[in-house]
PDB file of C-alpha atoms and ligand atoms in Angstrom:
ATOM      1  CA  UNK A   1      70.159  -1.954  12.392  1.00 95.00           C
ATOM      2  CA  UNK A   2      70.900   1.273  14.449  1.00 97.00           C
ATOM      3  CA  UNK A   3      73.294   3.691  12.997  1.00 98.00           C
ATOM      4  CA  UNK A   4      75.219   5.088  16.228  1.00 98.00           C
ATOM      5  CA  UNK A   5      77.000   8.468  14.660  1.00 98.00           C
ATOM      6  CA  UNK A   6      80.075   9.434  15.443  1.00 98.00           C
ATOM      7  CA  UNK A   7      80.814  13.164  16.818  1.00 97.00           C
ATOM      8  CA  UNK A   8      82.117  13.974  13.487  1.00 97.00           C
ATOM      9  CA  UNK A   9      78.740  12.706  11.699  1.00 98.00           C
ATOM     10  CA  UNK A  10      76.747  14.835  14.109  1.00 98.00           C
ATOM     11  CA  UNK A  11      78.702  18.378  13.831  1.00 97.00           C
ATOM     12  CA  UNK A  12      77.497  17.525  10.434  1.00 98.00           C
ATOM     13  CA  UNK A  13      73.888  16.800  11.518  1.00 98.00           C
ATOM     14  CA  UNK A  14      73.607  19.847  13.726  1.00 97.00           C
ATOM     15  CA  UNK A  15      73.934  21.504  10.098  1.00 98.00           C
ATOM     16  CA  UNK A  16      70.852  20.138   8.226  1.00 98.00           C
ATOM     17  CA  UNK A  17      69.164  20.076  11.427  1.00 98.00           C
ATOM     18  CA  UNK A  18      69.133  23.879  12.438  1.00 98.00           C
ATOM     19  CA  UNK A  19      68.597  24.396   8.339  1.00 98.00           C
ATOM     20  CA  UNK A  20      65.371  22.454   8.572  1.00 98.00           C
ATOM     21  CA  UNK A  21      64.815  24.157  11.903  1.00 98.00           C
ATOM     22  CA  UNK A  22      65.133  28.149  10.084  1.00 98.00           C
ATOM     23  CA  UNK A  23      63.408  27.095   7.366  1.00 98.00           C
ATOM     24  CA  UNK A  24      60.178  25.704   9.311  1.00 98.00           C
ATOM     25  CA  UNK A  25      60.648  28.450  11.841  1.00 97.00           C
ATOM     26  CA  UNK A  26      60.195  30.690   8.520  1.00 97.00           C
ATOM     27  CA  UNK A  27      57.538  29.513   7.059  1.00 98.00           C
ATOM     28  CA  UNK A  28      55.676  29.543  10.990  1.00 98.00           C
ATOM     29  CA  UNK A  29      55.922  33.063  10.699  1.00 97.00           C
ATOM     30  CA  UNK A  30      54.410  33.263   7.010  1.00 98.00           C
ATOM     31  CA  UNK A  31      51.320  31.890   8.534  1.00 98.00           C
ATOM     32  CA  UNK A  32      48.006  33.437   7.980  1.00 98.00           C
ATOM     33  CA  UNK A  33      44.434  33.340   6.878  1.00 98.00           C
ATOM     34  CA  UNK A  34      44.340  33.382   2.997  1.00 98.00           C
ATOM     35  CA  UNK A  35      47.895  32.302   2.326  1.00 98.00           C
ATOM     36  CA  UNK A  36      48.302  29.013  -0.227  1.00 98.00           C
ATOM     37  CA  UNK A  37      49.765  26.462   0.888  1.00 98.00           C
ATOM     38  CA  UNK A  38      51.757  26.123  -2.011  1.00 98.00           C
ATOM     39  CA  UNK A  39      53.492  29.066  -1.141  1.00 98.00           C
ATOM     40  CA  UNK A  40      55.077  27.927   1.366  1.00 98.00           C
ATOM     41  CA  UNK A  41      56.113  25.267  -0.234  1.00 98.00           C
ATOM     42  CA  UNK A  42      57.696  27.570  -2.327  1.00 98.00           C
ATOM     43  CA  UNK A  43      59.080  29.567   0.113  1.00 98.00           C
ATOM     44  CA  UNK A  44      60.896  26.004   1.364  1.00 98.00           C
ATOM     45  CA  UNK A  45      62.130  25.698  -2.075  1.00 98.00           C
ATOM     46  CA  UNK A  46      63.453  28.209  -2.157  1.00 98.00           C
ATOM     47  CA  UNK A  47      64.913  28.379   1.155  1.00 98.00           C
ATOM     48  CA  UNK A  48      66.900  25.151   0.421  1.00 98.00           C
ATOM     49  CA  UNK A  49      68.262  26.617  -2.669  1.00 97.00           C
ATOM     50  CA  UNK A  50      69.308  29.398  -0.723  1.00 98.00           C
ATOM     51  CA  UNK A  51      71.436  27.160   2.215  1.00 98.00           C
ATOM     52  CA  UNK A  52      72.616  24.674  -0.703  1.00 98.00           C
ATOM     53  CA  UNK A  53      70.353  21.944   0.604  1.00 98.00           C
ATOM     54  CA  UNK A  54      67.945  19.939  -0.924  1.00 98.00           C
ATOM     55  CA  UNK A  55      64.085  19.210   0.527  1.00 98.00           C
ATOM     56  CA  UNK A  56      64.048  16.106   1.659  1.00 98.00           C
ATOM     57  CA  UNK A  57      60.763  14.995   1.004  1.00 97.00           C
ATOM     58  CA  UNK A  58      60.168  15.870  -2.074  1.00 97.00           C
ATOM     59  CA  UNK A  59      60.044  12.880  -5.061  1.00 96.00           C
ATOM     60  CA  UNK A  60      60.376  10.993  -1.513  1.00 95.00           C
ATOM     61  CA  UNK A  61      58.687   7.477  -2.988  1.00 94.00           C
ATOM     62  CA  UNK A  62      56.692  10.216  -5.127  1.00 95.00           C
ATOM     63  CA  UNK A  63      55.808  12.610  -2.708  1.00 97.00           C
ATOM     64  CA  UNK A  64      55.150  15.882  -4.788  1.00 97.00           C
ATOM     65  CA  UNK A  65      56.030  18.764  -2.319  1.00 98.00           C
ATOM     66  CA  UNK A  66      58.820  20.163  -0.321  1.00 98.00           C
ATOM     67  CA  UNK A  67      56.669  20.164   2.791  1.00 98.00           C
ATOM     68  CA  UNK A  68      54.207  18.435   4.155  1.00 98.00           C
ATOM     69  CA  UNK A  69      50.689  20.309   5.327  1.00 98.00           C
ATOM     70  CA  UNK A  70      48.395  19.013   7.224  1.00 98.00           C
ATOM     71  CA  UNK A  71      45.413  21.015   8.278  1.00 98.00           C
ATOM     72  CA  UNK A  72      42.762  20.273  10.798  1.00 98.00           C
ATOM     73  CA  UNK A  73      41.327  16.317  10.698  1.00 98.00           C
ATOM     74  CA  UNK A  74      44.925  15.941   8.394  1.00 98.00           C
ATOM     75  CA  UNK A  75      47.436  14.256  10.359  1.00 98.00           C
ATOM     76  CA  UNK A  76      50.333  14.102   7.677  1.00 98.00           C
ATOM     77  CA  UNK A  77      51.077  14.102   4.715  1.00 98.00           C
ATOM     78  CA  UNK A  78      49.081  16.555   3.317  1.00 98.00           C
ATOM     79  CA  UNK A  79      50.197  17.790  -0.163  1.00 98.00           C
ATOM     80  CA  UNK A  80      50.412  21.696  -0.728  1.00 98.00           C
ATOM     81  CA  UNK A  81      48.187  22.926  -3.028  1.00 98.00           C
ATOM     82  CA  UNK A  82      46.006  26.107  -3.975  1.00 98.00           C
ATOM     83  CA  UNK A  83      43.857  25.605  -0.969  1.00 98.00           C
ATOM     84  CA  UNK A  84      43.953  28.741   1.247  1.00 98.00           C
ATOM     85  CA  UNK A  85      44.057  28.951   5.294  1.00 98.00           C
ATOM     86  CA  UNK A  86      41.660  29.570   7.215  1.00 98.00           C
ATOM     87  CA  UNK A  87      41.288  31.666  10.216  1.00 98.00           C
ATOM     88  CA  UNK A  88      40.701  28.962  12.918  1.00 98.00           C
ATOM     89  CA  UNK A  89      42.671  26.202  11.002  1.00 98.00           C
ATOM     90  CA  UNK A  90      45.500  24.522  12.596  1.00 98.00           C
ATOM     91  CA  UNK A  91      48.086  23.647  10.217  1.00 98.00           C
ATOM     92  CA  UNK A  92      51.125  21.025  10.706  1.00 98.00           C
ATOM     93  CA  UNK A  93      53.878  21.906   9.013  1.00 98.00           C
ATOM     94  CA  UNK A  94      56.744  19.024   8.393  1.00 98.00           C
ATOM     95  CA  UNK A  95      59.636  19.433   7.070  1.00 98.00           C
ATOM     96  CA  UNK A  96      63.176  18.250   6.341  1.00 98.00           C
ATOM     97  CA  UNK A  97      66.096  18.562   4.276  1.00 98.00           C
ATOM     98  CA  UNK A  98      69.346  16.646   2.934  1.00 98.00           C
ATOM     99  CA  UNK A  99      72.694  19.142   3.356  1.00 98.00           C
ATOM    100  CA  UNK A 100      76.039  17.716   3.662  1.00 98.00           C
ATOM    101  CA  UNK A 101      74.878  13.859   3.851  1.00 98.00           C
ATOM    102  CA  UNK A 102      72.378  14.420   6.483  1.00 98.00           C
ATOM    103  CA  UNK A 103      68.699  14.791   7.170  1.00 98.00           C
ATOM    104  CA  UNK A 104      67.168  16.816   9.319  1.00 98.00           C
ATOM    105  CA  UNK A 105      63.407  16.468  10.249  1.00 98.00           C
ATOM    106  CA  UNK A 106      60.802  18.586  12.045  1.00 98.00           C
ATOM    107  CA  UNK A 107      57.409  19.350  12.389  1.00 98.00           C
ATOM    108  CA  UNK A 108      55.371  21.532  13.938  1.00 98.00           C
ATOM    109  CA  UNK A 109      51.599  22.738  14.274  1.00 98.00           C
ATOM    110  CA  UNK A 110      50.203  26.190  13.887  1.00 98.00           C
ATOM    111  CA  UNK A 111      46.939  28.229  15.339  1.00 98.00           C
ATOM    112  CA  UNK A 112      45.683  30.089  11.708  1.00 98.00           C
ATOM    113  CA  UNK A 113      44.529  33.784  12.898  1.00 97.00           C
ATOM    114  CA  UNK A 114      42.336  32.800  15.982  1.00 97.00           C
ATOM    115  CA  UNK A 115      41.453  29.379  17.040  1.00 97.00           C
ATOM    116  CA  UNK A 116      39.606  27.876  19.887  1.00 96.00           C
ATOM    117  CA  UNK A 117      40.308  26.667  23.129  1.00 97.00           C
ATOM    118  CA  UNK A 118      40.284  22.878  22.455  1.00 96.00           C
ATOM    119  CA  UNK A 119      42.651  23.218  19.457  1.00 98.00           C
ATOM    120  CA  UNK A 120      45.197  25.559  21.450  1.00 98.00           C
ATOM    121  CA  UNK A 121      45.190  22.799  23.830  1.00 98.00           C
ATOM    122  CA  UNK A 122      45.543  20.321  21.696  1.00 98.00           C
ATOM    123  CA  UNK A 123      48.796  21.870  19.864  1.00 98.00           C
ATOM    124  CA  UNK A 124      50.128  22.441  23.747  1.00 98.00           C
ATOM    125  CA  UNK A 125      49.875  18.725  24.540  1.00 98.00           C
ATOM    126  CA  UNK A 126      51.899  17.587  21.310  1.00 98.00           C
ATOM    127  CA  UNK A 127      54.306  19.939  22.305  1.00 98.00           C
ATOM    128  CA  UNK A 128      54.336  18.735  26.150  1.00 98.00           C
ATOM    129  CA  UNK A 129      54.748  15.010  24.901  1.00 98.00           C
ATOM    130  CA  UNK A 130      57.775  15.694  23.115  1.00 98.00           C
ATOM    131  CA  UNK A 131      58.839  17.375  26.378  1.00 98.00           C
ATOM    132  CA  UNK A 132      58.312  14.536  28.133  1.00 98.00           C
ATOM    133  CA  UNK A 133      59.357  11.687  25.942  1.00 98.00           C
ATOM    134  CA  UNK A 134      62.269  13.539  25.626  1.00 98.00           C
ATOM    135  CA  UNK A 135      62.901  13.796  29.223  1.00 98.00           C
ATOM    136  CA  UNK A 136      63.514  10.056  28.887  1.00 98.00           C
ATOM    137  CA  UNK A 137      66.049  10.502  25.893  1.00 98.00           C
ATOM    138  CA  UNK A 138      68.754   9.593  28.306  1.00 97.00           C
ATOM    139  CA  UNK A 139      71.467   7.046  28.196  1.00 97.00           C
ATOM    140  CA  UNK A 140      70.796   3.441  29.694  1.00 97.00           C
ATOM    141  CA  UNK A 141      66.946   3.886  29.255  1.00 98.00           C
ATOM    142  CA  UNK A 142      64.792   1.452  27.609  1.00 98.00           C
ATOM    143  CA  UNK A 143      64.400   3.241  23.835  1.00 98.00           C
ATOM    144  CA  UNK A 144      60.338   2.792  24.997  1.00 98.00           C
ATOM    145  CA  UNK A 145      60.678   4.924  27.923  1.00 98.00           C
ATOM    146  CA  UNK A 146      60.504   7.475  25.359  1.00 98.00           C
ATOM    147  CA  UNK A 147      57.227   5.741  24.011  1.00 98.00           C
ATOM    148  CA  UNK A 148      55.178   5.576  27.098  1.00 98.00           C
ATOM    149  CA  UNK A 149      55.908   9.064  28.524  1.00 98.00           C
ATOM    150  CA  UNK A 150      54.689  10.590  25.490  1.00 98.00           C
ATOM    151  CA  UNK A 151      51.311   8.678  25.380  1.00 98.00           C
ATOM    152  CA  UNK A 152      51.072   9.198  28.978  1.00 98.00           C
ATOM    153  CA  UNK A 153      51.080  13.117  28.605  1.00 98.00           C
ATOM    154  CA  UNK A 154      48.718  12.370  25.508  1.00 98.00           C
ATOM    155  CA  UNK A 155      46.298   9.953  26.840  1.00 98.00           C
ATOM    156  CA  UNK A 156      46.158  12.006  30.213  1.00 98.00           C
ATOM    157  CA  UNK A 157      44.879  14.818  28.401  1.00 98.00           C
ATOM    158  CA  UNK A 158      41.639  13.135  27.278  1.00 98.00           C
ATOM    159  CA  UNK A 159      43.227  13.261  23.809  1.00 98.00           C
ATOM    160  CA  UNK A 160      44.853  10.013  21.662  1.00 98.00           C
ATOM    161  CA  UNK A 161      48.189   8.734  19.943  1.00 98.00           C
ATOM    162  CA  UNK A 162      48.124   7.878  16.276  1.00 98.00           C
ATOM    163  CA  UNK A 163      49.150   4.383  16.257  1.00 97.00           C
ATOM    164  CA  UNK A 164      50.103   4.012  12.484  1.00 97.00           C
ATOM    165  CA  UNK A 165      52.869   6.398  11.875  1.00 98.00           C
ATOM    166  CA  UNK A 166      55.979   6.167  14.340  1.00 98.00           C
ATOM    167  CA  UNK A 167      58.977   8.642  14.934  1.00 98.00           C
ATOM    168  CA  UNK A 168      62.645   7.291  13.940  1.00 98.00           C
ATOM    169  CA  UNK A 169      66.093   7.321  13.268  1.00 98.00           C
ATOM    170  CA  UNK A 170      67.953   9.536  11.027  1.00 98.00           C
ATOM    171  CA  UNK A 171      70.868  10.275   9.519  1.00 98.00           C
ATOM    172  CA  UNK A 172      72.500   9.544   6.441  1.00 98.00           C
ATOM    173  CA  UNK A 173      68.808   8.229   5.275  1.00 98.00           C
ATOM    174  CA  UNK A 174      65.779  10.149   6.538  1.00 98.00           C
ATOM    175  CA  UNK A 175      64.298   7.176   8.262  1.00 98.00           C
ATOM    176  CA  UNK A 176      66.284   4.845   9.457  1.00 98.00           C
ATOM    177  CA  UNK A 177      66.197   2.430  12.794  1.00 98.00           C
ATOM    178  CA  UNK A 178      64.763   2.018  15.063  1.00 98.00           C
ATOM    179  CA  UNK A 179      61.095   2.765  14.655  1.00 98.00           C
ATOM    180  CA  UNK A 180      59.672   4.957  17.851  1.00 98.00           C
ATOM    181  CA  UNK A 181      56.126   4.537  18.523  1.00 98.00           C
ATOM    182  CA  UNK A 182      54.528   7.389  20.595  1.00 98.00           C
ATOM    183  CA  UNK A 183      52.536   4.547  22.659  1.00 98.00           C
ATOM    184  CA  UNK A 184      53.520   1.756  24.361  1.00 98.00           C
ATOM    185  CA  UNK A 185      55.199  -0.103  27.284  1.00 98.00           C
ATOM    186  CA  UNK A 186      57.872   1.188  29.055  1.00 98.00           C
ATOM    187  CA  UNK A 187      61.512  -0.892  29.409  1.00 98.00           C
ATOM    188  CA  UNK A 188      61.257  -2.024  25.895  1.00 96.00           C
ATOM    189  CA  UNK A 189      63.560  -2.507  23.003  1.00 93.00           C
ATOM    190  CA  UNK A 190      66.728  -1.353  22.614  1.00 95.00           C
ATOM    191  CA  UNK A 191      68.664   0.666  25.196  1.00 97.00           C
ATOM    192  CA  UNK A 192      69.879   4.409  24.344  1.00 98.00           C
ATOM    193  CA  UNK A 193      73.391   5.269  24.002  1.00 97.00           C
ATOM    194  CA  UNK A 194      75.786   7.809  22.720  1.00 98.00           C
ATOM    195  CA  UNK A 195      75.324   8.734  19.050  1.00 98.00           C
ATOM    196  CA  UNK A 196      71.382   7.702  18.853  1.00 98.00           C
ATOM    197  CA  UNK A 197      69.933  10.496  17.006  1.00 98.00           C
ATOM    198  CA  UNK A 198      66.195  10.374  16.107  1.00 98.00           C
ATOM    199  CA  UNK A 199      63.214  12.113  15.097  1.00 98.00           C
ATOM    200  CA  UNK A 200      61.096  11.911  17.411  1.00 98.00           C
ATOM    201  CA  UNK A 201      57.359  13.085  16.550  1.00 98.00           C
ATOM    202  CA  UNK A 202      54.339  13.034  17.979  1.00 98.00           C
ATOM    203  CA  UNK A 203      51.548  12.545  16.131  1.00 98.00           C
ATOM    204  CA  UNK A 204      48.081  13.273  18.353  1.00 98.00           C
ATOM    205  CA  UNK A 205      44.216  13.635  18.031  1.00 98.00           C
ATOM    206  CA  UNK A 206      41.257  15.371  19.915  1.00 98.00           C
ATOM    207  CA  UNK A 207      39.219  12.646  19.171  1.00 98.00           C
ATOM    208  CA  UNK A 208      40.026   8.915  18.177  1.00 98.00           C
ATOM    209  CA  UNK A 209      43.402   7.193  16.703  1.00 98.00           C
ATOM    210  CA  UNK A 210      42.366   5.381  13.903  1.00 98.00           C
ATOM    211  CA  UNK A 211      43.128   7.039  10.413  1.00 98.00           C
ATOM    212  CA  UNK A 212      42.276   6.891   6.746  1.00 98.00           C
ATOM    213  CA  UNK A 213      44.377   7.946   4.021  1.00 98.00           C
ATOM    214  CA  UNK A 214      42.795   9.839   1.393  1.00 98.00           C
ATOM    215  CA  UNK A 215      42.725   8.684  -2.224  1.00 97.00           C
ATOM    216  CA  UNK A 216      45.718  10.672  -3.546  1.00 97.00           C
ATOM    217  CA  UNK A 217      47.419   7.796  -1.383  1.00 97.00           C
ATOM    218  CA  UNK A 218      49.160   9.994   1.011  1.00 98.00           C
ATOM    219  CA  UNK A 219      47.216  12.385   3.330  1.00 98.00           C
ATOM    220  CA  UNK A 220      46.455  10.837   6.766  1.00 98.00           C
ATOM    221  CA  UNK A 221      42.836  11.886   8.441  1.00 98.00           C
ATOM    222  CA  UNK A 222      41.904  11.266  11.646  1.00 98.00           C
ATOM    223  CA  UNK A 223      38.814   8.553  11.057  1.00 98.00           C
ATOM    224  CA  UNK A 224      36.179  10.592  13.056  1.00 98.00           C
ATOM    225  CA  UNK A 225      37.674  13.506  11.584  1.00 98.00           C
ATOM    226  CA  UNK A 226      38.988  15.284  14.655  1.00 98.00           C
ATOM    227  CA  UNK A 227      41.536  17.170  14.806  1.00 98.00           C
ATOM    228  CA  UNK A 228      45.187  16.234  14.768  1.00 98.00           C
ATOM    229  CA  UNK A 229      48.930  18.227  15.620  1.00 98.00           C
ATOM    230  CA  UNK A 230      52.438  16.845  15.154  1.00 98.00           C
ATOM    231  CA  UNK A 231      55.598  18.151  16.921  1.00 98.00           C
ATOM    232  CA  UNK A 232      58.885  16.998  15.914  1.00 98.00           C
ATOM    233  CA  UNK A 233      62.742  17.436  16.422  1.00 98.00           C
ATOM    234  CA  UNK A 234      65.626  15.491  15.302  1.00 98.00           C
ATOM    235  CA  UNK A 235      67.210  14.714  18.620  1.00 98.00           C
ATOM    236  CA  UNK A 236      70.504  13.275  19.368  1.00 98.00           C
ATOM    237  CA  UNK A 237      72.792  12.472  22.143  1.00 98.00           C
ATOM    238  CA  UNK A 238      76.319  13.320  21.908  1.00 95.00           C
ATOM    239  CA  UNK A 239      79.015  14.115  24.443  1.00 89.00           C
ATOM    240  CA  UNK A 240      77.535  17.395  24.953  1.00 90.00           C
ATOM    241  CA  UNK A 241      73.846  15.419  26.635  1.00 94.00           C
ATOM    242  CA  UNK A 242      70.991  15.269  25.095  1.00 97.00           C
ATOM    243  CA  UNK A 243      70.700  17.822  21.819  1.00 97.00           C
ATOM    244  CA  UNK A 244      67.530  19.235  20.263  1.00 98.00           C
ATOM    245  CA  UNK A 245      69.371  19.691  17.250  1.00 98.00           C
ATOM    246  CA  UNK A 246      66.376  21.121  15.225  1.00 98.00           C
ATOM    247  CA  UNK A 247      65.443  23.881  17.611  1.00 96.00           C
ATOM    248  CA  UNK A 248      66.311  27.253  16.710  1.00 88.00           C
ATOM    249  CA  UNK A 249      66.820  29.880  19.200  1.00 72.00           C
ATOM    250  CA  UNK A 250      64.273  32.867  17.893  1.00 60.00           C
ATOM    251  CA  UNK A 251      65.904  36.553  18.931  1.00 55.00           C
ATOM    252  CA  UNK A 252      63.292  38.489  20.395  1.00 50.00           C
ATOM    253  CA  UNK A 253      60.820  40.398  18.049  1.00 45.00           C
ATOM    254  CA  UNK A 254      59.315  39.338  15.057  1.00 42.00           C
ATOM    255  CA  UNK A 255      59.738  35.730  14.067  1.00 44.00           C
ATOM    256  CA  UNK A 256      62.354  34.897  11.383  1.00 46.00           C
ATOM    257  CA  UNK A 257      60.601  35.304   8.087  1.00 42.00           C
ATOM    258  CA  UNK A 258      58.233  37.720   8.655  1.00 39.00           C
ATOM    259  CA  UNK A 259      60.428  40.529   6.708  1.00 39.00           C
ATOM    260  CA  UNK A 260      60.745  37.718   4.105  1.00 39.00           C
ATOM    261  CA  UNK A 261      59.064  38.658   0.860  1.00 38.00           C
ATOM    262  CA  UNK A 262      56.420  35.802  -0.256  1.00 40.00           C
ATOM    263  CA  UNK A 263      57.545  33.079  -2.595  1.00 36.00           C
TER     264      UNK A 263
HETATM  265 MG1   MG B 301      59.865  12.354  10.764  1.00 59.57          MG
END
C-alpha cells in the first residue's frame, strides 16, 4: 500500500532528506586515494550524532555500517572496511538517515583521484537517468513512465540496468511502496499523485546486468565484473511540484567537508 504524505509529513521529510543530503555531500568531498572506507563511515557516524539523527542503515536486517560503499564491479551494498581507495576507483556512496520519523535516502558515485574515460561516462549516465526518469515524476503519469525513461537513457548509452534491486517509497519506513524498477514498460502501475515521495535510484553497469552477491551475504557485483554507479534522491511531489528533497545546494568553493577534520 502507498503511503501518500501529507504537507505536514513532508516539511518533516525535507529535514532528514537535506541531512542525508550534507552528510553524503560531506563525505564526497573526503574522497581520495588512500582514505579507508571505514572512515567515512565514521565520519557519517558521526555526522548523525551531530544533527540528532540516526543512520539508517545500520543494524538494517544486520547490515553492519552507516553507509554503504560500493567500489568498482560493487553495485551495493558494500560494507566499509579497512580497504583503502584507489586512484582510478569509482566509489558509490549510499546513504540515509532516520530524524524526526523520516528517512531520507541517497546515493551517489565518485571518480577516486583520476579515472578513465569509460568510467566518467558511466557515472554521467546514472546521473542523466535520474534526470530523465525524473522528468516523468509528474502527476497523472503512469508510476513506470519513470521506469522506462531511465533505462532508455541507460540502455541508449551502450550500458545496462540492474534488474534485481529497485528504487522505492519512503517515509516513515525506509522502503516502503511501491517498488520502482529502473527498466520496464511505460503506462504501468499505479498513477502519481500529490504526496508520492520516493527514492528513486539508479543502479547501472558498463557491462552486463546480472549480479552475484558475495559471501558476506550483502555486497552486489556485477557478474562479468564490470563496473557499476548508483545515483539516488528521495523525491517527492508536494504543492510546491516536483521536489528533489535530497539535493543540497553546494556554495561555490570547496565542497562541504573538505575543512572537516577526518573521523
Ligand atoms: Mg534506496
Amino acid at each position: 500500500m502507498i503511503v501518500y504524505k501529507t504537507e505536514a509529513e513532508i516539511a518533516r521529510m525535507r529535514d532528514s532528506a537535506r541531512i542525508t543530503g550534507t552528510i553524503l555531500a560531506e563525505l564526497g568531498g573526503l574522497i581520495q586515494p588512500g582514505l579507508r572506507t571505514a572512515e567515512l563511515d565514521a565520519h557519517a557516524e558521526r555526522r548523525c550524532r551531530e544533527f540528532g539523527a540516526k543512520p539508517a542503515f545500520k543494524g538494517y536486517r544486520g547490515f553492519p555500517g552507516s553507509i554503504c560503499v560500493s567500489i568498482n564491479e560493487e553495485v551495493i551494498h558494500g560494507f566499509p572496511s579497512s580497504r583503502k581507495l584507489r586512484d582510478g576507483d569509482l566509489v558509490s556512496l549510499d546513504f540515509g538517515v532516520l530524524y524526526g520519523g523520516y528517512y531520507g535516502d541517497a546515493a551517489r558515485t565518485y571518480p577516486v583521484g583520476t579515472v578513465g574515460p569509460d568510467a566518467l561516462r558511466l557515472v554521467r549516465v546514472a546521473e542523466e537517468s535520474f534526470e530523465n526518469g525524473l522528468l516523468r515524476f509528474v502527476e497523472g503519469n503512469h508510476l513506470s513512465d519513470i521506469s522506462h525513461a531511465v533505462q532508455t537513457v541507460v540502455e541508449s548509452a551502450g550500458f545496462s540496468v540492474i534488474r534485481s534491486f529497485v528504487g522505492h517509497g519512503i517515509g516513515q519506513d525506509l522502503h516502503e511502496d511501491p517498488q520502482l524498477p529502473n527498466f520496464g514498460f511505460p503506462g504501468r502501475g499505479p498513477r502519481i499523485r500529490k504526496g508520492l515521495v520516493l527514492a528513486i535510484e539508479p543502479m547501472i553497469a558498463a557491462g552486463r546486468w546480472e549480479v552475484d552477491i558475495l559471501s558476506d551475504g550483502w555486497t552486489a557485483v556485477t557478474r562479468d565484473r564490470s563496473l557499476a554507479a548508483h545515483f539516488e534522491e528521495t523525491v517527492a511531489l508536494t504543492d510546491r511540484g516536483v521536489e528533489v528533497l535530497s539535493r543540497i545546494q553546494m556554495t561555490a568553493g570547496a565542497p562541504a567537508g573538505k575543512e572537516l577534520p577526518h573521523a
